[in-house]
Amino acid sequence: MAPKKDRGSEDDNVIRFDFRDELKKQRGKQRRKEWILGLGAFSIVFAGGMLALNWPTLGSPSLTSWELTPKLSLVAETSSPRFELCGMTRRTCVVDGDTFWLEGEKIRIADIDTPEISEPMCDAEYQLGMNATHRLRDLLNEGAFEVRPIGNRDEDRFGRKLRVVVRGGQSLGDQLVSEGLARTWTGRREPWCRQ
């Protein structure tokens, strides 16, 4: 802060400070800090994204959509991939009771609907949704299964492949329905919470 003498004062001993210059300097410093922090955060997120996209993966090459559709793709007859619940990395994992990733391909089980876990309408929906999620993970880990196209729609509006998952001629979706963890898909969502 620069002291300035008040020229209009009769008392020469009175010193006044001009705080406006100091406030401008402080605001400028604050803006520079915020800009640098924002740039740093963006750089970290960008670098992490690039790393994730280019991270080498072990195992078999990913299945492309044209490989899934025409062949009724049988997942590794001798050894099936191991499914976990999805986290930051989404390659072969379970998202919820009716959605999973298989070798980098996001699949929506087309013949069922399960309770939501990302935006549940009540605690009961969340609990049932988590039960369905864990059960789907367990079912997928029980061995080889087929991923079959259904109808004439290949994808839903979110870009997920619409498929029926079958093992031994039985739909895994039907199994979830029989266990009370899912409903047969009727073309629209129904509420899971009792009003």
CSV table of C-alpha atoms in Angstrom, one decimal:
chain,number,residue,atom,x,y,z
A,1,MET,CA,0.0,0.0,0.0
A,2,ALA,CA,1.3,3.4,-0.9
A,3,PRO,CA,0.8,6.1,1.6
A,4,LYS,CA,-0.5,9.3,0.0
A,5,LYS,CA,-0.7,12.7,1.7
A,6,ASP,CA,-4.0,14.3,1.7
A,7,ARG,CA,-3.3,17.6,-0.2
A,8,GLY,CA,-6.4,19.3,0.9
A,9,SER,CA,-5.7,18.8,4.6
A,10,GLU,CA,-4.4,21.5,6.8
A,11,ASP,CA,-2.7,18.9,9.1
A,12,ASP,CA,0.5,17.7,7.3
A,13,ASN,CA,0.7,14.8,9.8
A,14,VAL,CA,-2.4,13.0,8.4
A,15,ILE,CA,-1.5,10.2,6.0
A,16,ARG,CA,-4.2,8.5,3.9
A,17,PHE,CA,-3.9,5.2,2.1
A,18,ASP,CA,-5.5,4.5,-1.3
A,19,PHE,CA,-6.8,0.9,-1.0
A,20,ARG,CA,-8.1,0.7,-4.6
A,21,ASP,CA,-4.7,0.0,-6.0
A,22,GLU,CA,-4.1,-2.7,-3.5
A,23,LEU,CA,-7.5,-4.3,-4.1
A,24,LYS,CA,-6.9,-4.4,-7.9
A,25,LYS,CA,-3.6,-6.1,-7.3
A,26,GLN,CA,-5.2,-8.7,-5.0
A,27,ARG,CA,-8.0,-9.4,-7.4
A,28,GLY,CA,-5.5,-9.8,-10.3
A,29,LYS,CA,-3.5,-12.3,-8.2
A,30,GLN,CA,-6.7,-14.2,-7.3
A,31,ARG,CA,-7.8,-14.4,-11.0
A,32,ARG,CA,-4.3,-15.7,-12.0
A,33,LYS,CA,-4.4,-18.3,-9.2
A,34,GLU,CA,-7.9,-19.5,-10.3
A,35,TRP,CA,-6.9,-19.6,-13.9
A,36,ILE,CA,-3.7,-21.6,-13.2
A,37,LEU,CA,-5.7,-24.0,-10.9
A,38,GLY,CA,-8.3,-24.5,-13.6
A,39,LEU,CA,-5.7,-25.1,-16.3
A,40,GLY,CA,-3.9,-27.5,-14.0
A,41,ALA,CA,-7.1,-29.5,-13.2
A,42,PHE,CA,-8.0,-29.6,-17.0
A,43,SER,CA,-4.5,-30.8,-17.8
A,44,ILE,CA,-4.7,-33.6,-15.2
A,45,VAL,CA,-8.1,-34.8,-16.4
A,46,PHE,CA,-7.0,-34.6,-20.1
A,47,ALA,CA,-3.8,-36.6,-19.3
A,48,GLY,CA,-5.8,-39.2,-17.4
A,49,GLY,CA,-8.2,-39.6,-20.2
A,50,MET,CA,-5.5,-40.0,-22.8
A,51,LEU,CA,-3.7,-42.5,-20.6
A,52,ALA,CA,-7.0,-44.5,-20.1
A,53,LEU,CA,-7.7,-44.5,-23.8
A,54,ASN,CA,-4.2,-45.7,-24.7
A,55,TRP,CA,-3.7,-48.1,-21.8
A,56,PRO,CA,-2.6,-51.5,-23.0
A,57,THR,CA,-4.9,-54.4,-22.1
A,58,LEU,CA,-4.1,-58.0,-21.6
A,59,GLY,CA,-6.0,-60.9,-23.0
A,60,SER,CA,-8.0,-61.3,-26.2
A,61,PRO,CA,-8.7,-58.5,-28.6
A,62,SER,CA,-12.0,-56.8,-28.1
A,63,LEU,CA,-15.1,-57.9,-29.9
A,64,THR,CA,-16.4,-55.5,-32.4
A,65,SER,CA,-20.2,-55.0,-33.0
A,66,TRP,CA,-20.1,-56.8,-36.3
A,67,GLU,CA,-18.5,-59.8,-34.5
A,68,LEU,CA,-21.3,-59.8,-31.9
A,69,THR,CA,-24.3,-59.6,-34.2
A,70,PRO,CA,-24.0,-62.3,-36.9
A,71,LYS,CA,-22.4,-65.1,-35.0
A,72,LEU,CA,-24.5,-65.3,-31.8
A,73,SER,CA,-21.2,-64.7,-30.3
A,74,LEU,CA,-20.3,-67.4,-27.8
A,75,VAL,CA,-18.0,-66.0,-25.1
A,76,ALA,CA,-14.9,-68.1,-24.7
A,77,GLU,CA,-16.2,-71.6,-24.5
A,78,THR,CA,-13.2,-72.8,-22.4
A,79,SER,CA,-12.7,-69.7,-20.3
A,80,SER,CA,-15.1,-66.8,-19.7
A,81,PRO,CA,-14.0,-63.3,-18.8
A,82,ARG,CA,-14.2,-62.4,-15.1
A,83,PHE,CA,-16.8,-59.7,-14.3
A,84,GLU,CA,-16.5,-57.3,-11.4
A,85,LEU,CA,-18.7,-54.3,-10.6
A,86,CYS,CA,-17.8,-51.3,-12.8
A,87,GLY,CA,-15.5,-48.6,-11.4
A,88,MET,CA,-13.4,-46.1,-13.3
A,89,THR,CA,-12.3,-48.6,-15.8
A,90,ARG,CA,-15.1,-50.1,-17.9
A,91,ARG,CA,-13.9,-53.0,-20.0
A,92,THR,CA,-15.5,-56.2,-18.7
A,93,CYS,CA,-17.7,-55.3,-15.7
A,94,VAL,CA,-21.3,-55.0,-14.5
A,95,VAL,CA,-22.9,-51.5,-14.4
A,96,ASP,CA,-26.3,-52.5,-12.9
A,97,GLY,CA,-28.8,-55.3,-13.1
A,98,ASP,CA,-29.5,-55.0,-16.8
A,99,THR,CA,-26.3,-53.3,-18.2
A,100,PHE,CA,-22.7,-54.6,-18.5
A,101,TRP,CA,-19.5,-54.1,-20.4
A,102,LEU,CA,-18.1,-57.0,-22.3
A,103,GLU,CA,-14.6,-56.5,-23.7
A,104,GLY,CA,-15.2,-52.8,-24.1
A,105,GLU,CA,-18.7,-53.1,-25.6
A,106,LYS,CA,-21.6,-51.7,-23.5
A,107,ILE,CA,-24.5,-54.1,-23.5
A,108,ARG,CA,-28.1,-53.6,-22.3
A,109,ILE,CA,-30.0,-56.8,-21.6
A,110,ALA,CA,-32.9,-56.2,-23.9
A,111,ASP,CA,-35.5,-58.6,-22.4
A,112,ILE,CA,-35.6,-57.2,-18.9
A,113,ASP,CA,-35.8,-54.1,-16.7
A,114,THR,CA,-34.2,-53.9,-13.3
A,115,PRO,CA,-34.4,-51.3,-10.6
A,116,GLU,CA,-32.2,-48.2,-10.9
A,117,ILE,CA,-29.2,-47.8,-8.7
A,118,SER,CA,-27.8,-44.5,-10.1
A,119,GLU,CA,-31.0,-42.5,-9.6
A,120,PRO,CA,-33.4,-44.6,-7.5
A,121,MET,CA,-36.7,-43.2,-6.5
A,122,CYS,CA,-36.7,-44.9,-3.0
A,123,ASP,CA,-34.4,-46.9,-0.8
A,124,ALA,CA,-36.2,-50.2,-1.7
A,125,GLU,CA,-35.5,-49.6,-5.4
A,126,TYR,CA,-31.8,-49.0,-4.6
A,127,GLN,CA,-31.6,-52.2,-2.5
A,128,LEU,CA,-33.3,-54.4,-5.1
A,129,GLY,CA,-31.2,-52.8,-7.8
A,130,MET,CA,-28.0,-53.6,-5.9
A,131,ASN,CA,-29.2,-57.2,-5.4
A,132,ALA,CA,-29.9,-57.5,-9.2
A,133,THR,CA,-26.5,-56.0,-10.0
A,134,HIS,CA,-24.6,-58.5,-7.8
A,135,ARG,CA,-26.7,-61.4,-9.1
A,136,LEU,CA,-26.0,-60.5,-12.7
A,137,ARG,CA,-22.3,-60.3,-11.9
A,138,ASP,CA,-22.5,-63.8,-10.4
A,139,LEU,CA,-24.5,-65.2,-13.3
A,140,LEU,CA,-22.1,-63.9,-15.9
A,141,ASN,CA,-19.2,-65.3,-13.9
A,142,GLU,CA,-20.7,-68.8,-13.8
A,143,GLY,CA,-19.4,-69.7,-17.3
A,144,ALA,CA,-19.7,-69.3,-21.0
A,145,PHE,CA,-22.8,-67.5,-22.4
A,146,GLU,CA,-24.1,-66.3,-25.7
A,147,VAL,CA,-24.9,-62.7,-26.5
A,148,ARG,CA,-27.8,-62.6,-29.1
A,149,PRO,CA,-29.3,-59.7,-31.0
A,150,ILE,CA,-33.1,-59.2,-30.5
A,151,GLY,CA,-35.5,-57.7,-33.0
A,152,ASN,CA,-34.3,-55.2,-35.6
A,153,ARG,CA,-32.9,-52.6,-33.2
A,154,ASP,CA,-29.1,-52.9,-32.7
A,155,GLU,CA,-28.7,-50.1,-30.1
A,156,ASP,CA,-30.7,-48.1,-27.7
A,157,ARG,CA,-30.7,-44.3,-27.5
A,158,PHE,CA,-27.7,-44.3,-25.2
A,159,GLY,CA,-25.5,-46.3,-27.6
A,160,ARG,CA,-25.8,-49.6,-25.7
A,161,LYS,CA,-26.0,-52.8,-27.7
A,162,LEU,CA,-29.4,-54.4,-27.2
A,163,ARG,CA,-28.8,-58.1,-26.6
A,164,VAL,CA,-30.3,-61.2,-24.9
A,165,VAL,CA,-27.8,-63.1,-22.8
A,166,VAL,CA,-28.3,-66.9,-23.0
A,167,ARG,CA,-26.7,-69.9,-21.3
A,168,GLY,CA,-27.8,-73.4,-22.0
A,169,GLY,CA,-30.8,-72.2,-24.0
A,170,GLN,CA,-32.1,-70.1,-21.1
A,171,SER,CA,-32.2,-66.3,-20.9
A,172,LEU,CA,-30.2,-65.0,-17.9
A,173,GLY,CA,-32.7,-62.1,-17.9
A,174,ASP,CA,-35.6,-64.6,-17.4
A,175,GLN,CA,-33.6,-66.1,-14.5
A,176,LEU,CA,-33.4,-62.6,-12.9
A,177,VAL,CA,-37.2,-62.2,-13.4
A,178,SER,CA,-37.9,-65.6,-11.8
A,179,GLU,CA,-35.8,-64.6,-8.8
A,180,GLY,CA,-37.8,-61.4,-8.4
A,181,LEU,CA,-34.8,-59.1,-9.3
A,182,ALA,CA,-36.1,-57.9,-12.7
A,183,ARG,CA,-39.3,-57.6,-14.8
A,184,THR,CA,-39.8,-58.7,-18.3
A,185,TRP,CA,-39.3,-55.7,-20.6
A,186,THR,CA,-42.6,-54.4,-21.9
A,187,GLY,CA,-41.4,-51.4,-23.9
A,188,ARG,CA,-41.5,-48.9,-21.0
A,189,ARG,CA,-40.2,-48.5,-17.5
A,190,GLU,CA,-42.5,-49.1,-14.6
A,191,PRO,CA,-41.9,-47.7,-11.1
A,192,TRP,CA,-40.3,-49.9,-8.5
A,193,CYS,CA,-41.4,-47.9,-5.5
A,194,ARG,CA,-44.8,-48.2,-3.8
A,195,GLN,CA,-46.6,-45.0,-3.4
